[in-house]
Amino acid sequence: ILNVEQSPQSLHVQEGDSTNFTCSFPSSNFYALHWYRWETAKSPEALFVMTLNGDEKKKGRISATLNTKEGYSYLYIKGSQPEDSATYLCALLTTSGTYKYIFGTGTRLKVLA
Amino acid sequence: GAGVSQTPSNKVTEKGKYVELRCDPISGHTALYWYRQSLGQGPEFLIYFQGTGAADDSGLPNDRFFAVRPEGSVSTLKIQRTERGDSAVYLCASSLGAQETQYFGPGTRLLVL
């Protein structure tokens, strides 16, 4: 069973700071890696889908990279804003039998104004 | 368009009671998933429907948990004889197909006293 780890568990940054967090996994035996942003009392929002080693995706101030050979994905936020405060979840879409997500425990980001 | 909706938003019940949690997926999405997030954990897979049938129920923790999707649209997760350990956020997601990005509802927060 794949074990997805995210670090750090939580962090506080000042408005305007750039930050990044990590999703690590022991095996590249998955179909795709997804990043979600989950704000309190709202639905998790899909940010990125990545499938190939070396993939890089960008949406505004947020970007992500995937390295399947070394088993990690990074999520970067440039110039953090208070509205970026949320839990960021990494999920592997697994291919063993049914397609389903294996989630990490998430990184809780708080951006201080 | 309308996203995935879940009702109720919050549910407080007493140990031993029966509860039903409802999920309305995005129209046209044939795949539907239930996940459970316990405190301090990432969401964990419970069950996957393709159309009306449960294609994978390997994540259901025991026989007190059951889910249905009789017409291939709305799904209900049913928990019998609730226990305090069932307290969690129950998330529903839907997708166009098994390999596609999953779109989540806001979750039902269940508290068993």
Coordinates of N, CA and C in Angstrom, one line a residue:
Chain A
I1 N 0.9 -1.2 0.0 CA 0.0 0.0 0.0 C 0.9 1.2 0.0
L2 N 0.6 2.2 -0.9 CA 1.4 3.4 -1.0 C 1.2 4.2 0.3
N3 N 2.2 4.8 0.8 CA 2.1 5.7 2.0 C 2.5 7.1 1.5
V4 N 1.6 8.0 1.5 CA 1.9 9.4 1.1 C 2.1 10.3 2.3
E5 N 3.3 10.9 2.3 CA 3.6 11.8 3.4 C 3.7 13.2 2.9
Q6 N 3.3 14.1 3.8 CA 3.3 15.6 3.4 C 4.1 16.3 4.6
S7 N 4.9 17.2 4.2 CA 5.6 18.0 5.2 C 5.7 19.5 4.7
P8 N 5.7 20.4 5.7 CA 5.4 20.2 7.1 C 4.0 20.0 7.3
Q9 N 3.6 19.6 8.5 CA 2.2 19.4 8.9 C 1.5 20.7 8.9
S10 N 2.1 21.7 9.4 CA 1.5 23.1 9.4 C 2.6 24.1 9.3
L11 N 2.3 25.3 8.9 CA 3.2 26.4 8.9 C 2.4 27.7 8.8
H12 N 3.1 28.7 9.4 CA 2.6 30.1 9.4 C 3.6 30.9 8.6
V13 N 3.1 31.7 7.7 CA 4.0 32.6 7.0 C 3.4 34.0 7.0
Q14 N 4.2 35.0 6.8 CA 3.8 36.4 6.7 C 3.3 36.7 5.2
E15 N 2.3 37.5 5.2 CA 1.8 37.9 3.8 C 3.0 38.4 3.0
G16 N 3.0 38.0 1.8 CA 4.1 38.4 0.9 C 5.2 37.4 0.8
D17 N 5.4 36.5 1.8 CA 6.4 35.5 1.8 C 6.1 34.4 0.7
S18 N 7.1 33.8 0.2 CA 6.9 32.7 -0.7 C 7.2 31.4 0.2
T19 N 6.5 30.4 -0.2 CA 6.6 29.1 0.6 C 6.5 27.9 -0.3
N20 N 6.9 26.8 0.3 CA 6.7 25.5 -0.5 C 6.5 24.4 0.5
F21 N 5.9 23.4 0.1 CA 5.7 22.2 0.8 C 5.9 20.9 0.0
T22 N 6.0 19.8 0.6 CA 6.4 18.6 0.0 C 5.4 17.5 0.1
C23 N 5.3 16.7 -0.9 CA 4.5 15.4 -0.9 C 5.5 14.4 -1.3
S24 N 5.7 13.4 -0.5 CA 6.6 12.3 -0.8 C 6.0 10.9 -0.8
F25 N 6.5 10.1 -1.7 CA 5.8 8.7 -1.9 C 6.9 7.8 -2.2
P26 N 6.8 6.5 -1.8 CA 7.9 5.5 -1.9 C 8.0 4.9 -3.3
S27 N 6.9 5.0 -4.1 CA 6.9 4.3 -5.4 C 6.2 5.1 -6.4
S28 N 6.6 4.9 -7.7 CA 5.9 5.6 -8.8 C 4.8 4.9 -9.4
N29 N 4.3 3.8 -8.6 CA 3.2 3.0 -9.1 C 1.9 3.7 -8.9
F30 N 1.6 4.8 -9.6 CA 0.3 5.4 -9.5 C 0.0 6.0 -10.9
Y31 N -1.2 6.3 -11.1 CA -1.7 6.9 -12.4 C -1.4 8.4 -12.5
A32 N -1.7 9.1 -11.4 CA -1.5 10.6 -11.4 C -1.4 11.1 -10.0
L33 N -0.8 12.2 -9.9 CA -0.7 12.9 -8.6 C -1.5 14.2 -8.7
H34 N -2.4 14.4 -7.7 CA -3.3 15.5 -7.6 C -3.0 16.4 -6.4
W35 N -3.1 17.7 -6.6 CA -3.0 18.6 -5.4 C -4.4 19.2 -5.3
Y36 N -4.9 19.3 -4.0 CA -6.1 20.0 -3.7 C -5.9 21.0 -2.7
R37 N -6.7 22.1 -2.7 CA -6.7 23.1 -1.6 C -8.1 23.0 -0.9
W38 N -8.0 22.9 0.4 CA -9.2 22.7 1.2 C -9.3 23.8 2.2
E39 N -10.3 24.7 2.0 CA -10.5 25.8 3.0 C -11.6 25.3 3.9
T40 N -11.6 25.7 5.1 CA -12.5 25.3 6.2 C -13.9 25.5 5.7
A41 N -14.8 24.5 5.9 CA -16.2 24.6 5.6 C -16.5 24.6 4.1
K42 N -15.5 24.4 3.3 CA -15.7 24.4 1.8 C -15.3 23.1 1.2
S43 N -15.6 22.9 -0.1 CA -15.2 21.7 -0.7 C -13.7 21.7 -1.1
P44 N -13.0 20.6 -1.0 CA -11.6 20.6 -1.5 C -11.7 21.0 -3.0
E45 N -10.7 21.8 -3.4 CA -10.7 22.4 -4.8 C -9.5 21.8 -5.5
A46 N -9.7 21.2 -6.7 CA -8.6 20.6 -7.4 C -7.7 21.8 -7.9
L47 N -6.4 21.6 -7.7 CA -5.4 22.6 -8.2 C -4.7 22.1 -9.4
F48 N -4.0 20.9 -9.3 CA -3.2 20.4 -10.3 C -3.3 18.9 -10.5
V49 N -3.1 18.4 -11.7 CA -3.0 17.0 -11.9 C -1.7 16.8 -12.7
M50 N -0.8 15.9 -12.2 CA 0.5 15.6 -12.8 C 0.6 14.2 -13.0
T51 N 1.2 13.8 -14.1 CA 1.4 12.4 -14.4 C 2.8 12.0 -14.8
L52 N 3.5 12.9 -15.4 CA 4.8 12.5 -15.9 C 6.0 13.0 -15.1
N53 N 7.1 12.3 -15.0 CA 8.2 12.8 -14.3 C 8.7 14.1 -15.0
G54 N 8.9 15.1 -14.1 CA 9.4 16.4 -14.7 C 8.2 17.4 -15.0
D55 N 7.0 16.9 -14.8 CA 5.8 17.8 -15.0 C 5.9 19.0 -14.1
E56 N 5.6 20.1 -14.7 CA 5.4 21.4 -14.0 C 4.1 22.0 -14.3
K57 N 3.4 22.4 -13.3 CA 2.1 23.1 -13.6 C 2.1 24.4 -12.8
K58 N 1.3 25.4 -13.4 CA 1.3 26.7 -12.8 C -0.1 27.3 -12.9
K59 N -0.6 27.9 -11.8 CA -1.9 28.6 -11.8 C -1.7 29.8 -11.0
G60 N -1.6 31.0 -11.7 CA -1.4 32.2 -10.9 C -0.1 32.2 -10.1
R61 N -0.2 32.4 -8.8 CA 1.0 32.4 -8.0 C 1.4 31.0 -7.5
I62 N 0.6 30.0 -7.8 CA 0.9 28.7 -7.3 C 1.4 27.8 -8.4
S63 N 2.4 27.0 -8.1 CA 3.0 26.1 -9.1 C 3.3 24.8 -8.4
A64 N 3.5 23.7 -9.2 CA 3.9 22.4 -8.7 C 4.8 21.7 -9.6
T65 N 5.6 20.8 -9.0 CA 6.5 20.0 -9.8 C 6.4 18.5 -9.4
L66 N 6.7 17.6 -10.3 CA 6.7 16.2 -9.9 C 8.0 15.5 -10.3
N67 N 8.6 14.8 -9.4 CA 9.8 14.0 -9.6 C 9.4 12.6 -9.2
T68 N 9.1 11.7 -10.2 CA 8.7 10.4 -9.8 C 9.9 9.5 -9.5
K69 N 11.1 9.9 -10.1 CA 12.3 9.0 -9.9 C 12.7 9.1 -8.4
E70 N 12.6 10.3 -7.8 CA 13.1 10.5 -6.4 C 11.9 10.5 -5.5
G71 N 10.7 10.4 -6.0 CA 9.5 10.2 -5.1 C 9.0 11.4 -4.4
Y72 N 8.9 12.6 -5.1 CA 8.3 13.7 -4.4 C 7.6 14.7 -5.4
S73 N 6.8 15.5 -4.9 CA 6.2 16.6 -5.6 C 6.3 17.8 -4.7
Y74 N 6.6 19.0 -5.2 CA 6.6 20.2 -4.5 C 5.5 21.1 -4.9
L75 N 4.9 21.8 -4.0 CA 3.9 22.9 -4.3 C 4.5 24.2 -3.8
Y76 N 4.5 25.2 -4.7 CA 5.1 26.5 -4.3 C 4.0 27.5 -4.4
I77 N 4.1 28.4 -3.4 CA 3.2 29.6 -3.4 C 4.1 30.9 -3.4
K78 N 4.0 31.7 -4.4 CA 4.8 32.9 -4.5 C 4.0 34.1 -3.9
G79 N 4.6 34.9 -3.0 CA 3.9 36.0 -2.5 C 2.6 35.7 -1.8
S80 N 2.7 34.9 -0.8 CA 1.5 34.4 -0.1 C 0.5 35.5 0.3
Q81 N -0.8 35.2 0.2 CA -1.8 36.1 0.6 C -2.7 35.4 1.7
P82 N -3.4 36.2 2.5 CA -4.3 35.6 3.5 C -5.3 34.6 2.9
E83 N -5.7 34.9 1.7 CA -6.7 34.0 1.1 C -6.1 32.6 0.7
D84 N -4.8 32.5 0.8 CA -4.1 31.2 0.5 C -4.2 30.3 1.7
S85 N -4.6 30.8 2.8 CA -4.7 30.0 4.0 C -5.7 28.9 3.8
A86 N -5.2 27.6 4.0 CA -6.0 26.4 3.7 C -5.2 25.2 4.0
T87 N -5.8 24.1 3.9 CA -5.0 22.8 4.0 C -4.8 22.3 2.5
Y88 N -3.5 22.0 2.2 CA -3.2 21.6 0.9 C -3.0 20.1 1.0
L89 N -3.7 19.4 0.2 CA -3.7 17.9 0.2 C -3.1 17.4 -1.1
C90 N -2.3 16.4 -0.9 CA -1.7 15.6 -2.1 C -2.4 14.3 -2.1
A91 N -2.7 13.9 -3.3 CA -3.4 12.6 -3.5 C -2.8 11.8 -4.7
L92 N -2.6 10.6 -4.5 CA -2.1 9.7 -5.6 C -3.3 8.9 -6.1
L93 N -3.5 9.0 -7.4 CA -4.6 8.2 -8.0 C -4.0 6.8 -8.3
T94 N -4.4 5.8 -7.6 CA -3.7 4.5 -7.7 C -4.3 3.7 -8.8
T95 N -3.5 2.8 -9.3 CA -3.9 1.9 -10.4 C -4.1 0.5 -10.0
S96 N -3.9 0.1 -8.7 CA -4.1 -1.3 -8.3 C -5.5 -1.6 -8.1
G97 N -6.1 -2.2 -9.1 CA -7.5 -2.5 -9.1 C -8.3 -1.3 -9.4
T98 N -9.1 -0.8 -8.5 CA -10.0 0.4 -8.7 C -9.1 1.6 -8.7
Y99 N -9.5 2.6 -9.5 CA -8.8 3.9 -9.4 C -9.4 4.6 -8.2
K100 N -8.5 4.9 -7.2 CA -9.0 5.7 -6.0 C -7.8 6.5 -5.5
Y101 N -8.1 7.5 -4.7 CA -7.1 8.3 -4.2 C -6.5 7.8 -2.9
I102 N -5.2 7.9 -2.7 CA -4.5 7.8 -1.4 C -4.0 9.1 -1.1
F103 N -4.5 9.7 0.0 CA -4.2 11.0 0.4 C -3.1 11.1 1.4
G104 N -2.3 12.2 1.4 CA -1.4 12.5 2.5 C -2.2 13.2 3.6
T105 N -1.6 13.5 4.7 CA -2.3 14.1 5.8 C -2.5 15.6 5.7
G106 N -1.9 16.2 4.6 CA -2.1 17.6 4.4 C -1.1 18.5 5.0
T107 N -0.9 19.7 4.5 CA -0.2 20.8 5.1 C -1.1 21.9 5.3
R108 N -1.2 22.3 6.6 CA -2.1 23.4 7.0 C -1.3 24.7 6.9
L109 N -1.7 25.6 6.0 CA -1.0 26.9 5.8 C -1.8 28.0 6.4
K110 N -1.2 28.9 7.2 CA -1.8 30.1 7.7 C -1.0 31.2 7.2
V111 N -1.6 32.2 6.5 CA -0.9 33.3 6.0 C -1.3 34.5 6.9
L112 N -0.4 35.1 7.6 CA -0.7 36.2 8.5 C -0.6 37.5 7.8
A113 N -1.6 38.4 8.0 CA -1.7 39.7 7.3 C -0.7 40.7 8.0
Chain B
G1 N -21.7 25.6 -13.2 CA -22.7 24.7 -12.9 C -22.7 24.2 -11.4
A2 N -23.7 23.5 -11.0 CA -23.7 23.0 -9.6 C -22.6 22.0 -9.4
G3 N -22.1 22.1 -8.2 CA -21.0 21.2 -7.8 C -21.6 20.0 -7.0
V4 N -20.8 19.3 -6.3 CA -21.2 18.2 -5.5 C -21.8 18.8 -4.2
S5 N -23.0 18.3 -3.8 CA -23.5 18.8 -2.6 C -23.7 17.6 -1.6
Q6 N -23.6 17.9 -0.3 CA -23.8 16.9 0.7 C -24.7 17.4 1.8
T7 N -25.5 16.6 2.3 CA -26.4 16.9 3.4 C -26.5 15.8 4.4
P8 N -26.6 16.1 5.7 CA -26.5 17.5 6.3 C -25.0 17.9 6.3
S9 N -24.8 19.2 6.6 CA -23.5 19.7 6.8 C -22.8 19.2 8.1
N10 N -23.7 19.2 9.1 CA -23.2 18.7 10.4 C -24.3 17.7 10.9
K11 N -23.8 16.7 11.6 CA -24.7 15.8 12.3 C -24.2 15.4 13.6
V12 N -25.0 15.6 14.7 CA -24.6 15.2 16.0 C -25.6 14.1 16.4
T13 N -25.0 13.0 16.8 CA -25.9 11.8 17.2 C -25.3 11.2 18.4
E14 N -26.1 10.3 19.0 CA -25.7 9.5 20.2 C -25.2 8.2 19.8
K15 N -24.3 7.7 20.5 CA -23.7 6.3 20.3 C -24.9 5.3 20.2
G16 N -24.8 4.5 19.2 CA -25.8 3.4 19.0 C -26.9 3.8 18.0
K17 N -27.0 5.1 17.7 CA -28.0 5.5 16.7 C -27.6 5.2 15.3
Y18 N -28.6 5.3 14.4 CA -28.4 5.1 13.0 C -28.4 6.5 12.3
V19 N -27.5 6.6 11.3 CA -27.4 7.9 10.6 C -27.3 7.6 9.1
E20 N -27.8 8.6 8.3 CA -27.7 8.5 6.9 C -27.1 9.8 6.4
L21 N -26.1 9.7 5.5 CA -25.5 10.9 4.9 C -25.7 10.9 3.4
R22 N -26.1 12.0 2.9 CA -26.5 12.1 1.5 C -25.5 12.8 0.6
C23 N -25.3 12.3 -0.6 CA -24.5 13.0 -1.6 C -25.2 13.1 -2.9
D24 N -25.2 14.4 -3.4 CA -25.7 14.7 -4.8 C -24.5 15.0 -5.7
P25 N -24.2 14.1 -6.6 CA -23.0 14.3 -7.4 C -23.3 15.4 -8.5
I26 N -22.2 15.7 -9.3 CA -22.4 16.6 -10.4 C -23.2 15.8 -11.5
S27 N -24.1 16.4 -12.1 CA -24.9 15.7 -13.1 C -24.1 15.2 -14.2
G28 N -24.3 13.9 -14.6 CA -23.6 13.2 -15.6 C -22.4 12.5 -15.2
H29 N -22.0 12.7 -13.9 CA -20.8 12.0 -13.4 C -21.2 10.5 -13.0
T30 N -20.6 9.6 -13.7 CA -20.9 8.2 -13.4 C -20.2 7.6 -12.2
A31 N -19.0 8.1 -11.9 CA -18.2 7.6 -10.8 C -18.5 8.5 -9.5
L32 N -18.7 7.8 -8.4 CA -19.0 8.4 -7.1 C -18.2 7.7 -6.1
Y33 N -17.5 8.5 -5.2 CA -16.7 8.0 -4.1 C -17.1 8.6 -2.8
W34 N -16.9 7.8 -1.8 CA -17.0 8.3 -0.4 C -15.6 8.1 0.3
Y35 N -15.2 9.1 1.0 CA -14.0 9.1 1.8 C -14.3 9.6 3.2
R36 N -13.5 9.2 4.2 CA -13.6 9.7 5.5 C -12.3 10.3 6.1
Q37 N -12.5 11.5 6.7 CA -11.3 12.1 7.2 C -11.4 12.2 8.7
S38 N -10.6 11.4 9.5 CA -10.6 11.5 10.9 C -9.6 12.5 11.3
L39 N -9.7 13.0 12.6 CA -8.9 14.1 13.1 C -7.4 13.7 12.9
G40 N -6.7 14.7 12.3 CA -5.2 14.5 12.1 C -4.8 13.6 11.0
Q41 N -5.8 13.1 10.2 CA -5.5 12.2 9.1 C -5.9 12.8 7.8
G42 N -5.4 12.2 6.7 CA -5.9 12.6 5.4 C -7.1 11.8 5.1
P43 N -7.9 12.2 4.1 CA -9.1 11.4 3.8 C -8.7 10.0 3.4
E44 N -9.6 9.0 3.8 CA -9.4 7.6 3.5 C -10.5 7.1 2.7
F45 N -10.2 6.3 1.7 CA -11.2 5.8 0.8 C -12.2 4.8 1.5
L46 N -13.5 5.0 1.2 CA -14.5 4.0 1.8 C -15.0 3.1 0.7
I47 N -15.6 3.8 -0.4 CA -16.4 3.0 -1.4 C -16.4 3.8 -2.7
Y48 N -16.5 3.0 -3.8 CA -16.6 3.6 -5.1 C -17.7 3.0 -5.9
F49 N -18.6 3.9 -6.5 CA -19.7 3.4 -7.3 C -19.3 3.8 -8.8
Q50 N -19.6 2.8 -9.7 CA -19.6 3.1 -11.1 C -21.1 2.9 -11.5
G51 N -21.8 4.0 -11.8 CA -23.2 3.8 -12.0 C -23.9 3.5 -10.7
T52 N -24.7 2.4 -10.8 CA -25.5 2.0 -9.6 C -24.8 1.0 -8.7
G53 N -23.8 0.4 -9.2 CA -23.1 -0.7 -8.5 C -21.9 -0.2 -7.7
A54 N -21.7 -0.8 -6.6 CA -20.5 -0.6 -5.8 C -19.4 -1.4 -6.4
A55 N -18.5 -0.7 -7.1 CA -17.4 -1.4 -7.8 C -16.3 -1.8 -6.8
D56 N -16.2 -1.1 -5.7 CA -15.1 -1.3 -4.7 C -15.6 -0.8 -3.4
D57 N -15.8 -1.7 -2.5 CA -16.2 -1.3 -1.1 C -15.2 -1.7 -0.1
S58 N -14.0 -1.9 -0.6 CA -12.9 -2.4 0.3 C -12.5 -1.5 1.5
G59 N -12.9 -0.2 1.4 CA -12.5 0.7 2.4 C -13.5 0.8 3.5
L60 N -14.7 0.2 3.4 CA -15.7 0.2 4.5 C -15.1 -0.5 5.7
P61 N -15.1 0.2 6.9 CA -14.4 -0.4 8.0 C -15.0 -1.6 8.6
N62 N -16.3 -1.8 8.5 CA -17.0 -3.0 9.0 C -18.4 -3.0 8.5
D63 N -19.2 -4.0 8.9 CA -20.5 -4.2 8.3 C -21.5 -3.2 8.9
R64 N -21.2 -2.3 9.8 CA -22.1 -1.3 10.2 C -22.2 -0.2 9.1
F65 N -21.3 -0.2 8.2 CA -21.3 0.8 7.1 C -21.9 0.2 5.9
F66 N -22.7 1.0 5.2 CA -23.3 0.5 3.9 C -23.6 1.7 3.1
A67 N -23.5 1.6 1.8 CA -23.9 2.7 0.9 C -24.6 2.2 -0.3
V68 N -25.5 3.1 -0.8 CA -26.3 2.8 -2.0 C -26.3 3.9 -2.9
R69 N -26.6 3.6 -4.2 CA -26.8 4.6 -5.3 C -27.8 4.0 -6.2
P70 N -29.0 3.9 -5.9 CA -30.0 3.1 -6.6 C -30.3 3.5 -8.0
E71 N -30.2 4.8 -8.3 CA -30.5 5.3 -9.7 C -29.3 5.8 -10.4
G72 N -28.1 5.6 -9.8 CA -26.9 6.0 -10.5 C -26.6 7.5 -10.3
S73 N -27.3 8.1 -9.4 CA -27.0 9.6 -9.2 C -26.8 9.8 -7.7
V74 N -27.8 10.1 -6.9 CA -27.7 10.4 -5.5 C -27.2 9.1 -4.8
S75 N -26.3 9.3 -3.8 CA -25.9 8.2 -3.0 C -26.1 8.5 -1.5
T76 N -26.4 7.4 -0.8 CA -26.5 7.6 0.7 C -25.6 6.6 1.4
L77 N -24.9 7.2 2.3 CA -24.0 6.4 3.2 C -24.7 6.1 4.5
K78 N -24.8 4.9 4.9 CA -25.6 4.6 6.1 C -24.7 3.9 7.1
I79 N -24.9 4.4 8.3 CA -24.0 3.9 9.4 C -25.0 3.4 10.5
Q80 N -24.9 2.2 10.9 CA -25.7 1.6 11.9 C -25.0 1.6 13.2
R81 N -25.7 1.6 14.3 CA -25.1 1.5 15.7 C -23.8 2.3 15.8
T82 N -24.0 3.6 15.6 CA -22.8 4.5 15.6 C -22.0 4.4 16.8
E83 N -20.6 4.5 16.6 CA -19.7 4.5 17.7 C -18.9 5.8 17.7
R84 N -18.4 6.2 18.9 CA -17.6 7.4 19.0 C -16.5 7.5 18.0
G85 N -15.9 6.4 17.6 CA -14.8 6.4 16.7 C -15.3 6.7 15.2
D86 N -16.6 6.7 15.0 CA -17.1 7.0 13.7 C -17.1 8.6 13.4
S87 N -16.8 9.3 14.5 CA -16.8 10.8 14.4 C -15.7 11.2 13.4
A88 N -16.1 11.9 12.3 CA -15.2 12.3 11.3 C -15.9 13.2 10.3
V89 N -15.1 13.7 9.3 CA -15.7 14.4 8.2 C -15.9 13.3 7.0
Y90 N -17.1 13.2 6.5 CA -17.4 12.2 5.5 C -17.5 13.0 4.2
L91 N -16.6 12.8 3.2 CA -16.5 13.5 2.0 C -17.0 12.6 0.8
C92 N -17.7 13.2 -0.1 CA -18.2 12.6 -1.3 C -17.6 13.3 -2.5
A93 N -17.2 12.5 -3.5 CA -16.6 13.1 -4.7 C -17.2 12.4 -5.9
S94 N -17.3 13.1 -7.0 CA -17.7 12.4 -8.3 C -16.8 12.8 -9.4
S95 N -16.8 12.0 -10.4 CA -16.0 12.2 -11.6 C -16.7 11.7 -12.8
L96 N -16.2 12.2 -14.0 CA -16.8 11.7 -15.3 C -16.5 10.2 -15.5
G97 N -15.3 9.8 -15.1 CA -14.9 8.4 -15.2 C -13.9 8.1 -14.2
A98 N -13.5 6.8 -14.1 CA -12.6 6.4 -13.0 C -11.3 7.0 -13.0
Q99 N -10.7 7.5 -14.1 CA -9.4 8.0 -14.1 C -9.4 9.5 -14.1
E100 N -10.6 10.1 -14.0 CA -10.7 11.6 -14.1 C -10.6 12.2 -12.8
T101 N -10.3 13.5 -12.8 CA -10.2 14.3 -11.6 C -11.5 14.2 -10.8
Q102 N -11.4 14.0 -9.5 CA -12.6 13.9 -8.6 C -12.9 15.3 -8.1
Y103 N -14.2 15.6 -8.1 CA -14.7 16.9 -7.5 C -15.5 16.6 -6.3
F104 N -15.1 17.3 -5.2 CA -15.6 17.0 -3.9 C -16.7 17.9 -3.4
G105 N -17.6 17.3 -2.6 CA -18.5 18.1 -1.8 C -17.9 18.7 -0.6
P106 N -18.6 19.5 0.2 CA -18.0 20.2 1.4 C -17.9 19.3 2.6
G107 N -18.5 18.1 2.5 CA -18.4 17.1 3.6 C -19.5 17.2 4.6
T108 N -19.7 16.1 5.3 CA -20.6 16.1 6.4 C -19.8 15.8 7.6
R109 N -19.9 16.7 8.6 CA -19.1 16.5 9.9 C -20.0 15.8 10.9
L110 N -19.6 14.5 11.1 CA -20.4 13.7 12.0 C -19.7 13.6 13.4
L111 N -20.5 13.9 14.4 CA -20.0 13.8 15.8 C -20.9 12.8 16.5
V112 N -20.3 11.8 17.0 CA -21.0 10.7 17.8 C -20.7 10.9 19.3
L113 N -21.7 11.2 20.1 CA -21.5 11.5 21.5 C -21.6 10.2 22.3

